[in-house]
Amino acid sequence: MPWRNKEASSPSSANLPLEALQSPSSRSNMADKLKDPNTLGFLEAAVKISHTSPDIPAEVQMSVKEHIMRHTRLQRQTTEPASSTRHTSFKRHLPRQMHVSSVDYGNELPPAAEQPTSIGRIKPELYKQKSVDADEAKSEAAKSCGKINFSLRYDYESETLIVRILKAFDLPAKDFCGSSDPYVKIYLLPDRKCKLQTRVHRKTLNPTFDENFHFPVPYEELADRKLHLSVFDFDRFSRHDMIGEVILDNLFEASDLSRETSIWKDIQYATSESVDLGEIMFSLCYLPTAGRLTLTVIKCRNLKAMDITGYSDPYVKVSLLCDGRRLKKKKTTIKKNTLNPVYNEAIIFDIPPENMDQVSLLISVMDYDRVGHNEIIGVCRVGISAEGLGRDHWNEMLAYPRKPIAHWHSLVEGNPRL
C-alpha cells in the first residue's frame, strides 16, 4: 500500500488546486472575509508568507495590502499646524503648563477621569494661604470714613480758583474719648508747595468749617489740575493721625466753575498722604494677522522730582508679563533734566493671538542715576487682568485692531524688582 502523508490529507487551502482558488465563488468568499476586522491577523500573516508561498494569488495579496494600508491611515494621529517662527521665542518663554500638545481628533473618546496626583507634582491651590494683613487692610478700606462737603468757583478777573470747605459728616473717632479733632489740608496738584489748611475743630465728628481758600491758576490749566483734600485728626503730643482723603481728578465734574457749586464726596480711607507721581501717555495697537503688539510711548507730565536739582532723568521700561513672570523687557532713551519728557518711541512685542488673554504689560517710569542704582518713579499696568483704565485700554485695543488707541495713565508706586 503506497505511503501517504497525514498532513496532506487535511483539507487546507494550501493543498487545493490553483483553479479552485482562482474560481469566482472562491474570490467572492475571500472578499467577504476581508471585511471582517477579526481576520486582520490572518491577513497580515498571509502577506508575510506571500513571498515564500506561490500558491496565494496576486489578486488576493493586493487586496490584503490595500486593506491594511487603509486601516493604518484611519489610526494615524493628526498633528497641529506649525506656528510662525517669529513666535517661537515667545512660546519658549511661556510656563511649561501653558504649552499645548498635539490632539488626536480622529478618535472621539469620553473625557478621562482625573488621575490622582503623582509624586513630585505640585498643586498650587493646596498651598494658597489667606494673608492676614491683606484681610485686615481690606476691612480697614471698607470701613466708613465719613463725607466732606465743599464748593468750587473760578474768579475770571483775578484768575483764581476759590475752594470753600463747608463741613464734614460722620467722621471716625480717633481719640480714646470717642471723638476727634479734625482739620483739612488742601492741595491743587501737581503743585504740593502751596499747601493750605483749615482750623482745628475740637472734639467733634461733624465739624463745620466754612472757610475759603484761593489758588492762583490760569483758566486753561484747570483741566490738568487735581484737587486733593486730606482730613487729619490733630494730636498735641504725637504725630497727627490721617482720617482719609478725597482726590477730585476733574475740576469741571459738577459745573464749568462760573458759579459756586456744592459737592459731596466720600472720604477714602488712607494712612498717609498720596503722592502725585505724574502721568504717562502711550498708545496700544495690535495686528492679529501678524501677531504684533506695538506700544508707543508718547510723553510724560508732572513727574516726581528725584534729583537734588528738582528734576529727573526719566526713561520708560516696558515689561511683558505672563502669570506674574517677566518674559521680555524693552526701554526707551533717557531724557535729561526734565519732569515732562517727550519720547514718541515705539516698542514692539510679537505675541500670538491665542496668548493675548494670558499676558499683560508693566510700564515703569525710571530715573536714571549715573552713580547709584536707577530709581523707580512710578508704574502702571495694562492687560486683561489689570484694573480700571488699564483693563479698559487693553479691551479697547482688542476691539479696534490695527488702530492705535492712546490714553493718559496715572503712575502709582510699584515694585522695583519687576
XYZ file of C-alpha atoms in Angstrom:
418
model
C 0.000 0.000 0.000
C 1.520 3.308 -1.043
C 2.635 5.571 1.839
C 0.609 8.880 2.335
C 1.432 11.953 4.334
C -1.133 12.678 7.062
C -0.753 16.431 6.662
C -1.508 16.219 3.002
C -4.863 14.631 3.787
C -6.043 17.647 5.819
C -8.440 19.910 3.938
C -6.337 23.109 3.786
C -6.229 25.758 1.097
C -2.533 25.089 0.532
C -3.331 21.633 -0.975
C -6.291 22.750 -3.116
C -5.798 23.100 -6.850
C -4.897 26.606 -8.095
C -8.029 26.646 -10.253
C -10.191 26.326 -7.121
C -8.587 29.381 -5.543
C -8.981 31.392 -8.712
C -12.678 30.499 -9.213
C -15.251 33.405 -8.899
C -17.008 31.831 -5.921
C -13.715 31.450 -4.060
C -12.774 35.061 -4.762
C -16.129 36.378 -3.503
C -15.798 34.402 -0.254
C -12.318 35.776 0.226
C -13.537 39.367 -0.266
C -16.225 38.830 2.388
C -13.592 37.640 4.822
C -11.518 40.753 4.176
C -14.338 42.889 5.539
C -14.196 41.110 8.869
C -11.757 43.001 11.228
C -11.134 39.746 13.159
C -9.318 38.301 10.181
C -6.717 41.136 10.172
C -4.117 38.957 11.921
C -4.671 36.176 9.486
C -4.350 38.565 6.541
C -1.115 40.027 7.869
C 0.259 36.512 8.262
C -0.789 35.754 4.707
C 1.141 38.782 3.472
C 4.219 37.697 5.417
C 4.242 34.237 3.829
C 3.291 35.507 0.375
C 6.943 35.783 -0.585
C 7.553 32.071 0.026
C 4.139 30.623 -0.908
C 3.443 30.992 -4.632
C 0.079 29.291 -4.182
C -1.613 32.546 -2.972
C -2.903 34.511 -5.968
C -1.511 38.010 -6.676
C -5.058 39.465 -6.687
C -5.632 38.323 -3.097
C -2.259 39.688 -1.998
C -3.029 43.147 -3.462
C -6.446 43.312 -1.791
C -4.871 42.360 1.567
C -2.245 45.099 1.266
C -4.871 47.740 0.378
C -6.978 46.736 3.387
C -4.020 47.026 5.786
C -2.927 50.418 4.381
C -6.480 51.789 4.650
C -6.734 50.583 8.276
C -3.385 52.219 9.121
C -4.448 55.585 7.684
C -7.555 55.657 9.884
C -5.484 55.207 13.017
C -2.851 57.794 12.124
C -2.670 60.626 14.655
C -3.263 64.154 13.434
C -0.864 66.937 14.401
C -1.359 70.664 14.886
C -0.010 73.057 12.223
C 3.417 74.553 12.703
C 3.440 78.015 14.312
C 5.137 81.112 12.977
C 8.892 81.271 13.519
C 8.552 84.820 14.929
C 6.517 83.492 17.874
C 8.920 80.641 18.666
C 10.884 82.751 21.157
C 7.687 83.898 22.869
C 6.390 80.321 23.317
C 9.778 79.201 24.579
C 9.479 81.658 27.500
C 5.955 80.545 28.439
C 5.490 78.395 31.546
C 5.573 74.668 30.812
C 1.931 74.067 31.705
C 0.798 76.580 29.048
C 2.281 74.614 26.077
C -0.419 72.871 24.019
C 0.287 69.306 22.931
C -0.989 67.607 19.818
C -4.562 66.376 19.899
C -5.923 63.269 18.190
C -9.110 64.480 16.536
C -9.720 61.106 14.848
C -10.800 59.207 17.968
C -13.788 60.518 19.844
C -13.181 59.234 23.347
C -15.097 60.176 26.506
C -13.219 62.574 28.844
C -10.844 60.672 31.063
C -11.375 60.775 34.797
C -8.981 62.935 36.817
C -5.891 60.948 37.677
C -4.509 61.030 41.212
C -1.603 63.383 41.762
C 1.701 61.683 41.063
C 4.746 62.052 43.293
C 6.593 65.294 42.618
C 3.642 67.124 41.036
C 2.678 70.331 42.814
C -0.874 71.589 43.145
C -0.674 75.358 43.784
C -4.210 75.513 45.174
C -3.117 73.382 48.141
C -0.512 75.954 49.140
C -2.599 79.113 48.920
C -2.950 80.796 52.280
C -5.011 83.787 53.161
C -2.925 86.748 54.165
C -3.991 88.151 57.498
C -2.511 91.533 56.683
C -4.371 91.687 53.355
C -7.678 90.821 55.013
C -7.133 93.478 57.656
C -6.281 96.052 55.016
C -9.468 95.234 53.086
C -11.579 95.534 56.224
C -9.962 98.859 57.032
C -10.551 100.103 53.487
C -14.190 99.049 53.654
C -14.645 100.972 56.916
C -16.572 104.220 56.507
C -14.543 107.423 56.900
C -17.423 109.859 56.549
C -18.226 112.519 53.954
C -17.000 116.026 53.196
C -18.833 118.956 51.611
C -17.010 121.665 49.633
C -17.654 124.074 46.755
C -15.650 125.362 43.759
C -15.784 128.638 41.853
C -13.412 130.348 39.431
C -12.817 134.111 39.506
C -12.014 135.114 35.916
C -10.862 138.640 36.835
C -8.180 137.545 39.284
C -7.622 134.138 37.602
C -8.101 132.386 40.927
C -9.771 129.117 41.868
C -11.762 129.545 45.082
C -12.175 126.365 47.166
C -14.632 126.590 50.057
C -14.533 123.841 52.679
C -18.043 123.735 54.140
C -18.351 120.786 56.539
C -17.658 117.107 57.222
C -20.077 114.469 58.412
C -19.820 111.176 60.320
C -16.040 111.138 60.776
C -14.482 108.154 62.604
C -13.352 108.607 66.209
C -9.572 108.714 66.652
C -9.326 109.626 70.362
C -9.943 107.404 73.389
C -12.858 109.584 74.378
C -14.756 108.556 71.206
C -14.242 111.837 69.348
C -11.722 113.568 67.044
C -10.089 116.968 66.496
C -10.355 117.233 62.694
C -8.850 119.664 60.199
C -8.383 119.609 56.387
C -5.301 120.158 54.193
C -5.904 121.404 50.646
C -3.604 120.949 47.619
C -4.054 121.824 43.950
C -1.949 119.126 42.313
C 0.594 118.696 40.914
C 1.852 121.635 42.989
C 2.433 120.483 46.583
C 4.430 123.517 47.640
C 1.245 125.554 48.044
C -0.427 123.812 50.997
C -3.431 125.382 52.766
C -5.394 124.053 55.721
C -8.452 124.797 57.840
C -8.639 125.478 61.574
C -8.772 122.580 64.011
C -12.221 121.805 65.431
C -12.129 120.234 68.887
C -13.966 117.090 69.941
C -16.412 116.659 67.080
C -17.231 114.130 64.382
C -19.369 116.572 62.370
C -17.302 119.754 62.049
C -18.470 122.887 60.212
C -15.503 124.715 58.671
C -16.936 127.287 56.221
C -13.528 128.592 55.098
C -12.386 129.902 51.696
C -9.021 129.182 50.053
C -7.588 130.860 46.932
C -5.317 129.204 44.340
C -3.950 131.498 41.585
C -4.057 129.472 38.357
C -4.793 130.324 34.684
C -8.120 129.004 33.464
C -6.546 126.953 30.627
C -4.508 124.989 33.203
C -7.506 123.861 35.247
C -8.035 120.797 33.063
C -4.598 119.486 34.120
C -5.057 120.167 37.848
C -6.455 117.953 40.628
C -7.924 118.938 43.965
C -6.552 116.929 46.896
C -8.219 117.129 50.329
C -6.591 115.333 53.291
C -8.553 115.043 56.559
C -6.445 114.734 59.754
C -7.026 114.317 63.461
C -4.951 116.793 65.477
C -2.839 115.374 68.305
C -0.930 117.746 70.591
C 1.627 115.225 71.877
C 2.275 112.918 68.925
C 2.021 112.672 65.163
C -1.323 113.675 63.689
C -3.473 110.740 62.534
C -4.778 110.741 58.983
C -8.510 110.057 58.719
C -8.773 109.859 54.921
C -8.557 111.775 51.667
C -10.523 112.951 48.633
C -8.983 113.448 45.165
C -11.055 115.268 42.548
C -9.485 114.430 39.180
C -11.839 116.587 37.100
C -12.472 120.074 38.430
C -15.249 120.507 35.864
C -17.085 117.426 37.109
C -20.056 119.339 38.530
C -20.079 122.600 36.515
C -17.967 124.975 34.413
C -16.920 126.821 37.643
C -18.543 130.062 36.518
C -20.748 129.885 39.610
C -20.276 128.294 43.002
C -21.206 124.604 43.013
C -21.559 122.465 46.130
C -20.027 118.949 46.018
C -20.335 115.987 48.419
C -17.633 113.313 48.370
C -16.954 110.146 50.365
C -13.714 110.292 52.325
C -11.486 107.394 51.242
C -9.505 105.517 53.881
C -5.754 106.296 53.865
C -2.929 106.068 56.383
C -0.614 108.533 54.617
C -0.989 111.276 52.060
C -0.973 110.121 48.461
C 1.978 111.441 46.495
C 1.348 112.532 42.908
C 3.955 110.692 40.825
C 2.883 112.064 37.450
C 1.239 110.661 34.336
C 2.291 108.886 31.158
C 0.613 108.852 27.748
C 1.058 105.884 25.433
C -0.867 104.188 22.651
C -1.587 100.487 22.044
C -2.089 98.833 18.657
C -2.427 95.107 17.872
C -2.251 93.385 14.471
C -3.920 89.956 14.826
C -2.752 88.615 11.459
C 0.910 89.357 12.232
C 0.618 88.720 15.976
C 2.335 92.040 16.698
C 1.669 94.398 19.632
C 3.012 97.962 19.382
C 3.192 100.253 22.418
C 4.177 103.819 21.531
C 5.458 105.860 24.476
C 4.358 109.409 23.654
C 5.204 111.584 26.682
C 5.005 112.080 30.452
C 3.970 115.061 32.534
C 4.378 116.312 36.091
C 6.790 113.556 37.089
C 8.078 113.432 40.647
C 11.455 115.145 41.077
C 14.078 112.576 42.078
C 17.301 114.649 41.932
C 18.617 117.395 44.193
C 18.232 119.848 41.302
C 14.443 119.399 41.406
C 14.395 117.438 38.140
C 14.753 113.843 36.960
C 16.434 111.924 34.145
C 13.476 109.724 33.161
C 13.249 106.786 30.816
C 10.454 104.220 30.323
C 10.844 100.452 30.743
C 8.126 98.146 29.372
C 7.977 94.543 30.639
C 5.938 91.738 29.038
C 4.446 89.622 31.844
C 2.770 86.214 31.815
C 1.292 84.887 35.077
C 3.470 87.318 37.052
C 6.655 86.185 35.293
C 8.600 88.624 33.135
C 9.235 87.279 29.628
C 10.829 90.308 27.952
C 11.661 93.949 28.667
C 12.499 96.927 26.461
C 13.468 100.539 27.211
C 13.246 103.996 25.716
C 16.005 106.577 25.572
C 16.865 108.747 28.602
C 15.683 112.371 28.742
C 17.924 114.596 30.865
C 16.796 117.179 33.456
C 13.044 117.234 32.833
C 9.771 116.380 34.523
C 7.818 116.498 31.243
C 9.732 114.316 28.759
C 8.600 113.673 25.179
C 9.572 110.324 23.607
C 7.426 109.236 20.637
C 9.199 105.857 20.614
C 7.617 102.550 19.568
C 8.169 99.284 21.448
C 7.132 96.068 19.664
C 6.339 92.602 21.038
C 5.445 89.505 18.983
C 2.502 87.790 20.722
C 0.294 85.116 19.094
C -3.452 85.911 19.182
C -4.205 82.821 21.300
C -1.916 84.161 24.081
C -3.285 87.713 24.303
C -5.546 86.801 27.259
C -2.568 85.466 29.227
C -0.178 88.428 29.064
C -0.026 91.985 30.401
C 2.336 94.955 30.153
C 4.013 96.693 33.091
C 5.079 100.244 32.217
C 7.693 101.642 34.622
C 8.980 105.214 34.560
C 12.536 105.190 35.918
C 15.029 107.882 36.960
C 18.495 107.252 35.551
C 21.379 107.611 38.002
C 24.952 107.523 36.717
C 26.483 106.670 40.105
C 23.987 104.577 42.096
C 21.005 102.418 41.225
C 18.252 103.695 38.938
C 15.186 104.671 40.975
C 11.607 103.921 40.078
C 9.297 106.948 39.806
C 6.013 105.138 39.224
C 4.330 102.350 37.283
C 1.074 101.461 35.557
C -0.212 98.211 34.120
C -2.397 97.262 31.154
C -3.876 93.872 30.370
C -6.939 91.671 30.717
C -6.096 91.154 34.412
C -5.379 94.828 35.157
C -7.771 97.138 36.971
C -9.623 100.282 35.942
C -8.214 102.166 32.973
C -5.505 99.551 32.393
C -8.124 96.886 31.645
C -10.346 99.271 29.634
C -7.429 100.445 27.480
C -6.477 96.816 26.695
C -10.053 95.820 25.792
C -10.426 98.887 23.566
C -7.232 97.919 21.725
C -8.581 94.395 21.109
C -11.957 95.745 19.988
C -10.343 98.011 17.354
C -7.440 96.036 15.806
C -4.851 97.844 13.626
C -5.851 101.175 15.209
C -3.609 102.999 17.756
C -5.527 103.795 20.967
C -3.915 106.459 23.216
C -4.715 107.336 26.850
C -3.176 109.130 29.822
C -2.370 106.827 32.770
C -1.618 107.931 36.344
C 1.534 106.474 37.867
C 1.396 104.616 41.167
C 4.053 103.226 43.437
C 5.390 99.921 42.175
C 7.731 97.062 42.887
C 11.251 97.929 41.641
C 12.094 94.221 41.167
C 9.724 93.829 38.195
